[in-house]
Coordinates of C-alpha atoms and ligand atoms in Angstrom, one line a residue:
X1 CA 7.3 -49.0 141.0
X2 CA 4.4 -49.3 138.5
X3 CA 2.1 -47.5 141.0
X4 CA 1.3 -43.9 140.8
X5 CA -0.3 -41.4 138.2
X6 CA 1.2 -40.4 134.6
X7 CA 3.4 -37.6 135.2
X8 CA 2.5 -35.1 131.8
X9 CA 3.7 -31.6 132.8
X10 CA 6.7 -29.7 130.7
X11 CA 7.4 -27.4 133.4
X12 CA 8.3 -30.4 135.7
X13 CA 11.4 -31.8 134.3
X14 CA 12.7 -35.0 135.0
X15 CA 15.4 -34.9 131.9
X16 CA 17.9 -32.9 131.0
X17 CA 16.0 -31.8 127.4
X18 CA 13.1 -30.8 129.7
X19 CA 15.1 -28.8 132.2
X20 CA 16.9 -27.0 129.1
X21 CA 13.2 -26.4 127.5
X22 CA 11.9 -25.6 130.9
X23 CA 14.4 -23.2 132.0
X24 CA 14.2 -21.4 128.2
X25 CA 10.1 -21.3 129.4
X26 CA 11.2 -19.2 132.7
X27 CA 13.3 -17.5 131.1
X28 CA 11.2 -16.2 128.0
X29 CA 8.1 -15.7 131.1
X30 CA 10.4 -13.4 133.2
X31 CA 11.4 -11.0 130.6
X32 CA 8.1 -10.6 128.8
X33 CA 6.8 -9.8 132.0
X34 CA 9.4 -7.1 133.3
X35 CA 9.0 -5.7 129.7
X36 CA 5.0 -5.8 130.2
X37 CA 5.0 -4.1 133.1
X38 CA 7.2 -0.9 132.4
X39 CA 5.5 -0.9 128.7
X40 CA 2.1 -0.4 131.1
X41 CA 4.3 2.1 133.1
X42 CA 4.9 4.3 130.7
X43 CA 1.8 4.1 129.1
X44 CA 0.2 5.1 132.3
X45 CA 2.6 8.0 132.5
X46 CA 1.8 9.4 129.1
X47 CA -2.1 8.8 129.6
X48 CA -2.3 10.9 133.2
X49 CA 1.1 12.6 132.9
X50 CA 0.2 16.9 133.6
X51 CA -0.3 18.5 129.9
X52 CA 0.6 22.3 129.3
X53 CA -2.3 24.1 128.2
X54 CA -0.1 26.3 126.5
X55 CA 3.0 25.0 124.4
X56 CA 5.0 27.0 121.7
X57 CA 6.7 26.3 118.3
X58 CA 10.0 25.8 120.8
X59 CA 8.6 23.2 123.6
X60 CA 6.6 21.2 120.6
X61 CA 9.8 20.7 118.7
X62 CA 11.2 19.4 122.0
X63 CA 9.2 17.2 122.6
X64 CA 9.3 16.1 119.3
X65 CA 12.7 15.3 119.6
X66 CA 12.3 13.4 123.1
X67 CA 9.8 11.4 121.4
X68 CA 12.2 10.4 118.7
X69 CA 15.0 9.1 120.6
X70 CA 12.2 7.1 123.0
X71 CA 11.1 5.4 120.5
X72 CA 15.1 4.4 119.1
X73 CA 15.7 3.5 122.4
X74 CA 12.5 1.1 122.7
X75 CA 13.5 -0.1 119.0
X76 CA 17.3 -0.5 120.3
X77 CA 16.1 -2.7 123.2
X78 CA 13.2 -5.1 121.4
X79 CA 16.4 -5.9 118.8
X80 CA 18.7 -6.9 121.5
X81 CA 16.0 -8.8 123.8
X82 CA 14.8 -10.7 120.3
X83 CA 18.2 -11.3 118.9
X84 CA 19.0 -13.0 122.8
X85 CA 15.9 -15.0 122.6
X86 CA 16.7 -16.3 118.8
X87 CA 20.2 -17.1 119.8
X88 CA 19.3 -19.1 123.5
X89 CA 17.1 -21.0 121.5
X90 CA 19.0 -21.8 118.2
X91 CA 21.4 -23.0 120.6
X92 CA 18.7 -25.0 122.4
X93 CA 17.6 -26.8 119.8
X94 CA 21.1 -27.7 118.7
X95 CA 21.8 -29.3 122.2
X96 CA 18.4 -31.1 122.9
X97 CA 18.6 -32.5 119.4
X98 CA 22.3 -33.6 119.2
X99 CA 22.3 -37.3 119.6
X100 CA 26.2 -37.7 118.8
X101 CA 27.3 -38.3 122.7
X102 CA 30.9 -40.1 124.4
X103 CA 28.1 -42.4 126.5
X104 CA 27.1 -45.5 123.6
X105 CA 23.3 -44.8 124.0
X106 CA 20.5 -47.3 123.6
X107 CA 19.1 -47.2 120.3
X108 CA 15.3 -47.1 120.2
X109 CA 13.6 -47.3 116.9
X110 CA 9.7 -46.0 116.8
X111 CA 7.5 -46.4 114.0
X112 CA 4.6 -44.4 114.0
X113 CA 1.2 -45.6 112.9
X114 CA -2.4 -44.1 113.0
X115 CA -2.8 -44.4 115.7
X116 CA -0.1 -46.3 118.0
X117 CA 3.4 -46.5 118.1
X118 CA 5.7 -49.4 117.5
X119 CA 8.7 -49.8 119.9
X120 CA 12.3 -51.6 118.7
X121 CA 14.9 -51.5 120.8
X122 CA 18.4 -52.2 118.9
X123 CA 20.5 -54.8 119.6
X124 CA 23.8 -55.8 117.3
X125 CA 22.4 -59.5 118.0
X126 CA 18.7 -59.7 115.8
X127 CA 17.8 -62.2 118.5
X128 CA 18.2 -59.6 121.3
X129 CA 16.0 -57.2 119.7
X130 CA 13.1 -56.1 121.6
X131 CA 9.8 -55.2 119.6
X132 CA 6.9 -53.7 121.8
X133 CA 4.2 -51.2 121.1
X134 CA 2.6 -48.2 123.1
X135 CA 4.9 -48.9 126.3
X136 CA 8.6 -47.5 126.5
X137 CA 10.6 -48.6 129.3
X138 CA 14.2 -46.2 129.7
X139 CA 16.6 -46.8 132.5
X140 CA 16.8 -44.0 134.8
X141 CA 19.9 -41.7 133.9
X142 CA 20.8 -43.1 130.8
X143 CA 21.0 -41.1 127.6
X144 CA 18.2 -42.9 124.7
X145 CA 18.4 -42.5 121.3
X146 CA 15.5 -42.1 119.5
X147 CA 15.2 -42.8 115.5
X148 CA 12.2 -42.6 114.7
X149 CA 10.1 -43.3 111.1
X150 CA 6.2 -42.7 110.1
X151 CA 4.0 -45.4 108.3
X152 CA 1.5 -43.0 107.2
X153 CA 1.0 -39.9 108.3
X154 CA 3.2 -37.3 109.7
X155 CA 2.9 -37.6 113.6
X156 CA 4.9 -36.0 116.3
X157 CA 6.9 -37.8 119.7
X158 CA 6.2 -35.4 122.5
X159 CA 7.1 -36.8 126.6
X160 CA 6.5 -33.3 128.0
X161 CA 8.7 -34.4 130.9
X162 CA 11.3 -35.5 129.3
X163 CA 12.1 -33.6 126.1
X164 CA 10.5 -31.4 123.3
X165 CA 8.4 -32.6 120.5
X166 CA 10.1 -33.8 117.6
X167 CA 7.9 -34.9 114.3
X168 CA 7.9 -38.6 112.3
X169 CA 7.8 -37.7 108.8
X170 CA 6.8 -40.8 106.2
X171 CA 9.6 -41.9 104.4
X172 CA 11.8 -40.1 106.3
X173 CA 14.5 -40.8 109.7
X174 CA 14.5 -38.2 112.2
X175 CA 16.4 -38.5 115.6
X176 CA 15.8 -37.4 119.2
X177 CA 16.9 -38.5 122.4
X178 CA 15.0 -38.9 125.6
X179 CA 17.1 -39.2 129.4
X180 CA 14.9 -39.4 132.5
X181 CA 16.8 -39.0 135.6
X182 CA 13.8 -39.8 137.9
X183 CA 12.1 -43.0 138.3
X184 CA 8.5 -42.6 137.2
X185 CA 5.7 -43.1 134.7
X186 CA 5.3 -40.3 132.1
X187 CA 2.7 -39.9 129.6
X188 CA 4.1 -39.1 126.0
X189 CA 1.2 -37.9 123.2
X190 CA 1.1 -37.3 119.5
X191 CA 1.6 -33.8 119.1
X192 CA 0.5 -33.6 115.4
X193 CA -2.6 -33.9 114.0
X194 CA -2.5 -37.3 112.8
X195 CA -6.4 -38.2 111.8
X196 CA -9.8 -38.8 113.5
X197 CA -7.8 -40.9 116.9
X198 CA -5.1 -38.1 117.2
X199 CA -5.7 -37.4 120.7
X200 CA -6.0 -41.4 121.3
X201 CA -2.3 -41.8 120.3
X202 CA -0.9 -42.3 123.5
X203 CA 2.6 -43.5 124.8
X204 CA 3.7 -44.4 128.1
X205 CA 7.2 -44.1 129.3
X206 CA 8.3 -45.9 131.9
X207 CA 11.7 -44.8 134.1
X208 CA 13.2 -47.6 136.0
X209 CA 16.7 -48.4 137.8
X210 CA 19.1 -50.0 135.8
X211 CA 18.4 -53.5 137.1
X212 CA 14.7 -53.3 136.5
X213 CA 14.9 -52.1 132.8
X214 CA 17.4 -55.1 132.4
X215 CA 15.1 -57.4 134.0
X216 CA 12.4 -56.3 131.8
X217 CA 14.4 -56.9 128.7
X218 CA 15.1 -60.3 129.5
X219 CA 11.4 -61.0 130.4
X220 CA 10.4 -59.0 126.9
X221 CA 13.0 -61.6 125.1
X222 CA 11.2 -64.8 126.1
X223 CA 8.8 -66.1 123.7
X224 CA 5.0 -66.4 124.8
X225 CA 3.8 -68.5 127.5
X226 CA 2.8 -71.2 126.3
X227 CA -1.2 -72.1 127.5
X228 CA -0.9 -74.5 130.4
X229 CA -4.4 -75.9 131.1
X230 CA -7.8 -76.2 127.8
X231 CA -9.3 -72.7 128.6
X232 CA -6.1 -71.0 128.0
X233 CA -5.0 -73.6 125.2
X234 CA -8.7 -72.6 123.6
X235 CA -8.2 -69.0 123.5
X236 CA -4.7 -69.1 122.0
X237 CA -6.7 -71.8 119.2
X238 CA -9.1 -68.5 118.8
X239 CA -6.0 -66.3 118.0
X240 CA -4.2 -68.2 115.9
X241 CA -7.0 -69.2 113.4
X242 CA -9.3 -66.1 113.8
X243 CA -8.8 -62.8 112.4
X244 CA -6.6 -61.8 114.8
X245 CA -3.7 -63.7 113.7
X246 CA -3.6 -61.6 110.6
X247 CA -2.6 -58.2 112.6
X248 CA -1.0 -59.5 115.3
X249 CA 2.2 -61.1 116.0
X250 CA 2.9 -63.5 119.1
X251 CA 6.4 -64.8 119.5
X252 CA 6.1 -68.6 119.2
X253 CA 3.0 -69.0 117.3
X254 CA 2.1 -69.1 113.7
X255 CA 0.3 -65.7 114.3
X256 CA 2.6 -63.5 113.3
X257 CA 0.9 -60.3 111.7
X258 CA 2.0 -56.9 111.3
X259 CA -0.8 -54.6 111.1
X260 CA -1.0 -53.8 114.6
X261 CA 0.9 -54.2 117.6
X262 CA 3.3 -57.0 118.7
X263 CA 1.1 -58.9 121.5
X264 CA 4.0 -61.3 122.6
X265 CA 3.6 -59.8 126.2
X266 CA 0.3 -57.9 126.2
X267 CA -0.6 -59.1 129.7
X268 CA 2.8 -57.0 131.0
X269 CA 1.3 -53.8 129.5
X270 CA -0.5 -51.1 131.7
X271 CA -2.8 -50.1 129.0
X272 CA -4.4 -50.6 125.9
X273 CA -5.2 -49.2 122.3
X274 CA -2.5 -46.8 122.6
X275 CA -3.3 -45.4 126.2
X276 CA -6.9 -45.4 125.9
X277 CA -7.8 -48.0 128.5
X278 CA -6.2 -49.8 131.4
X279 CA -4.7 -53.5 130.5
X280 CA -8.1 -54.7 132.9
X281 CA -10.1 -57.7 131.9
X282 CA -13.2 -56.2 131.3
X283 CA -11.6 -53.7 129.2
X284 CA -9.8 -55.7 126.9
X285 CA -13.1 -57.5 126.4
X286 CA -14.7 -54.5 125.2
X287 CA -11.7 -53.7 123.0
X288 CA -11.9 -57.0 121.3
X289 CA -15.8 -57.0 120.7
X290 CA -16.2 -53.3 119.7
X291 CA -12.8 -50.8 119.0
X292 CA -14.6 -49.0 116.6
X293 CA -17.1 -47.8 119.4
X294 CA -14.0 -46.7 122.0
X295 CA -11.9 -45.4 119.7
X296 CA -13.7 -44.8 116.3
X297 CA -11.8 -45.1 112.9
X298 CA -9.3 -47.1 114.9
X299 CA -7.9 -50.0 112.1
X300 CA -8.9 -52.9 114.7
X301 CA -12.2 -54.2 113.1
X302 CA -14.7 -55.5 115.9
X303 CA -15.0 -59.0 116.6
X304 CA -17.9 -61.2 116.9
X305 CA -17.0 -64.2 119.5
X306 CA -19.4 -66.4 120.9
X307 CA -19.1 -66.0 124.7
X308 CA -17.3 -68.9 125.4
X309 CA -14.3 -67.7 123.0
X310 CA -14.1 -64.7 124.5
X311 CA -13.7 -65.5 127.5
X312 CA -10.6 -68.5 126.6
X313 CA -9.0 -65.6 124.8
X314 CA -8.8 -63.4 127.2
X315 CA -8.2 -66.0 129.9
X316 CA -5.2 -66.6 127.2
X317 CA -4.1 -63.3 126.7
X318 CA -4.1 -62.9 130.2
X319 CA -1.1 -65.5 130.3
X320 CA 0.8 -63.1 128.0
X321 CA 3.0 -61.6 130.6
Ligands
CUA1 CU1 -0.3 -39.4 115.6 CU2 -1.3 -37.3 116.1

């Protein structure tokens, strides 16, 4: 289930916003070809077409007039091809970005920062609400609504497989909805210029069954693990009264920060910093010790740990499934 590459391809679908987008694509592709091809056609006529060396006042005002009504006709037909193309994807828009539907969708709220996003998933009950980052989990064939906010910067959500983009304005709510109706893992990117780490902004979407998106719910509503031996013990005593307490919440302990993402269950993650490296040991080492040098300008300071530290906090984090 968690195997297999990102899927990050607009012209394969695996949602309904994405079909409609990629069908618009074909559709748009098919008719400014036809129209190249007999616009070369007739260019390629006029260029080698047989000219008479001889033409009187008669045949020049002929031609004239042949010339006249072409060119009213080719008018005539851009008009109607444009106007078709404006109204198909006015009418686009309107569907893919309706998110008043008869199915009660999930409610997914996304606050985006510079440069990673933050995940909540609704609940009526505040104890049932689910608060992630980077890492979107949808069950397969269900309709998702996205509302989504900026905390700086203007950014945009864009799942290529699953819908259009769609931009986070500061200050500002704007709605989408995403549907995947194939299992899978898709890559989602910022799709607007958002500062130096635009292109590290990363967000994985995840498509399960049903079961296994409940499953992970229940599993994302338990508090940390709590360390079960000293090494693990020692590295959650590193977190709580270092520095990184101060950006970084976990669930049942006093560090409860809100700079950066929620690491309740970091270990249950596939990557890190925003989809910039695998969730892999020796990874999140070097992303503790030195952010700045894999993804300069990123807010993370480094950290100086003895080696000892370093390795009880990740042993810890390691825990935080
Ligand atoms: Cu956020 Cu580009």
């Amino acid at each position: 289930m968690m195997q297999g590459r990102f899927r990050i391809d607009a012209l394969d679908p695996a949602g309904p916003n994405a079909e409609r987008i990629s069908d618009l694509f074909w559709y748009m592709m098919v008719t400014a070809s036809v129209i190249y091809v007999i616009v070369l056609a007739v260019l390629l006529y006029a260029a080698f077409r047989r000219r008479d060396a001889l033409r009187g006042p008669a045949v020049e005002a002929r031609m004239e007039r042949r010339a006249g009504v072409s060119v009213a006709i080719g008018l005539g037909v851009t008009v109607v091809v444009l106007l078709i193309t404006l109204i198909v994807d006015f009418g686009l828009a309107r569907t893919n970005l309706t998110t008043e539907h008869e199915q009660q969708p999930i409610t997914i709220e996304i606050v985006a920062h510079q440069w990673w996003w933050e995940i909540h998933y609704e609940d009526s009950i505040p104890q049932r609400r689910v608060t992630t980052a980077n890492e979107l989990y949808l069950p397969v064939g269900q309709r998702v609504k996205v509302v989504m906010t900026s905390n700086d910067v203007i950014h945009s959500l864009w799942v290529p497989n699953l819908a259009g983009k769609r931009d986070i304005v500061p200050g500002y709510r704007t709605e989408t909805w995403l549907q995947a109706d194939r299992p899978g893992v898709y890559r989602g990117q910022c799709a607007e210029f958002c500062g130096h780490q635009h292109a590290k902004m990363g967000l994985t979407v995840i498509a399960v069954p049903r079961d296994a998106f409940n499953q992970w719910i229940a599993q994302q509503l338990q508090p940390a693990a709590t360390p079960t031996d000293s090494v693990t013990l020692a590295g959650q005593q590193v977190f709580v009264n270092g520095s990184c307490a101060l950006c970084h919440n976990i669930t049942g302990t006093t560090a409860s920060g809100v700079v950066g993402p929620d690491l309740t269950h970091l270990a249950s993650r596939r990557m890190i910093g925003a989809g910039t490296l695998l969730n892999r040991r020796g990874q999140l080492a070097g992303w503790i010790v030195d952010p700045q040098g894999i993804k300069p300008g990123v807010r993370m300071p480094s950290n100086q740990l003895d080696p000892n530290e370093l390795r009880a906090l990740l042993a810890y984090l390691e825990t935080l499934r």
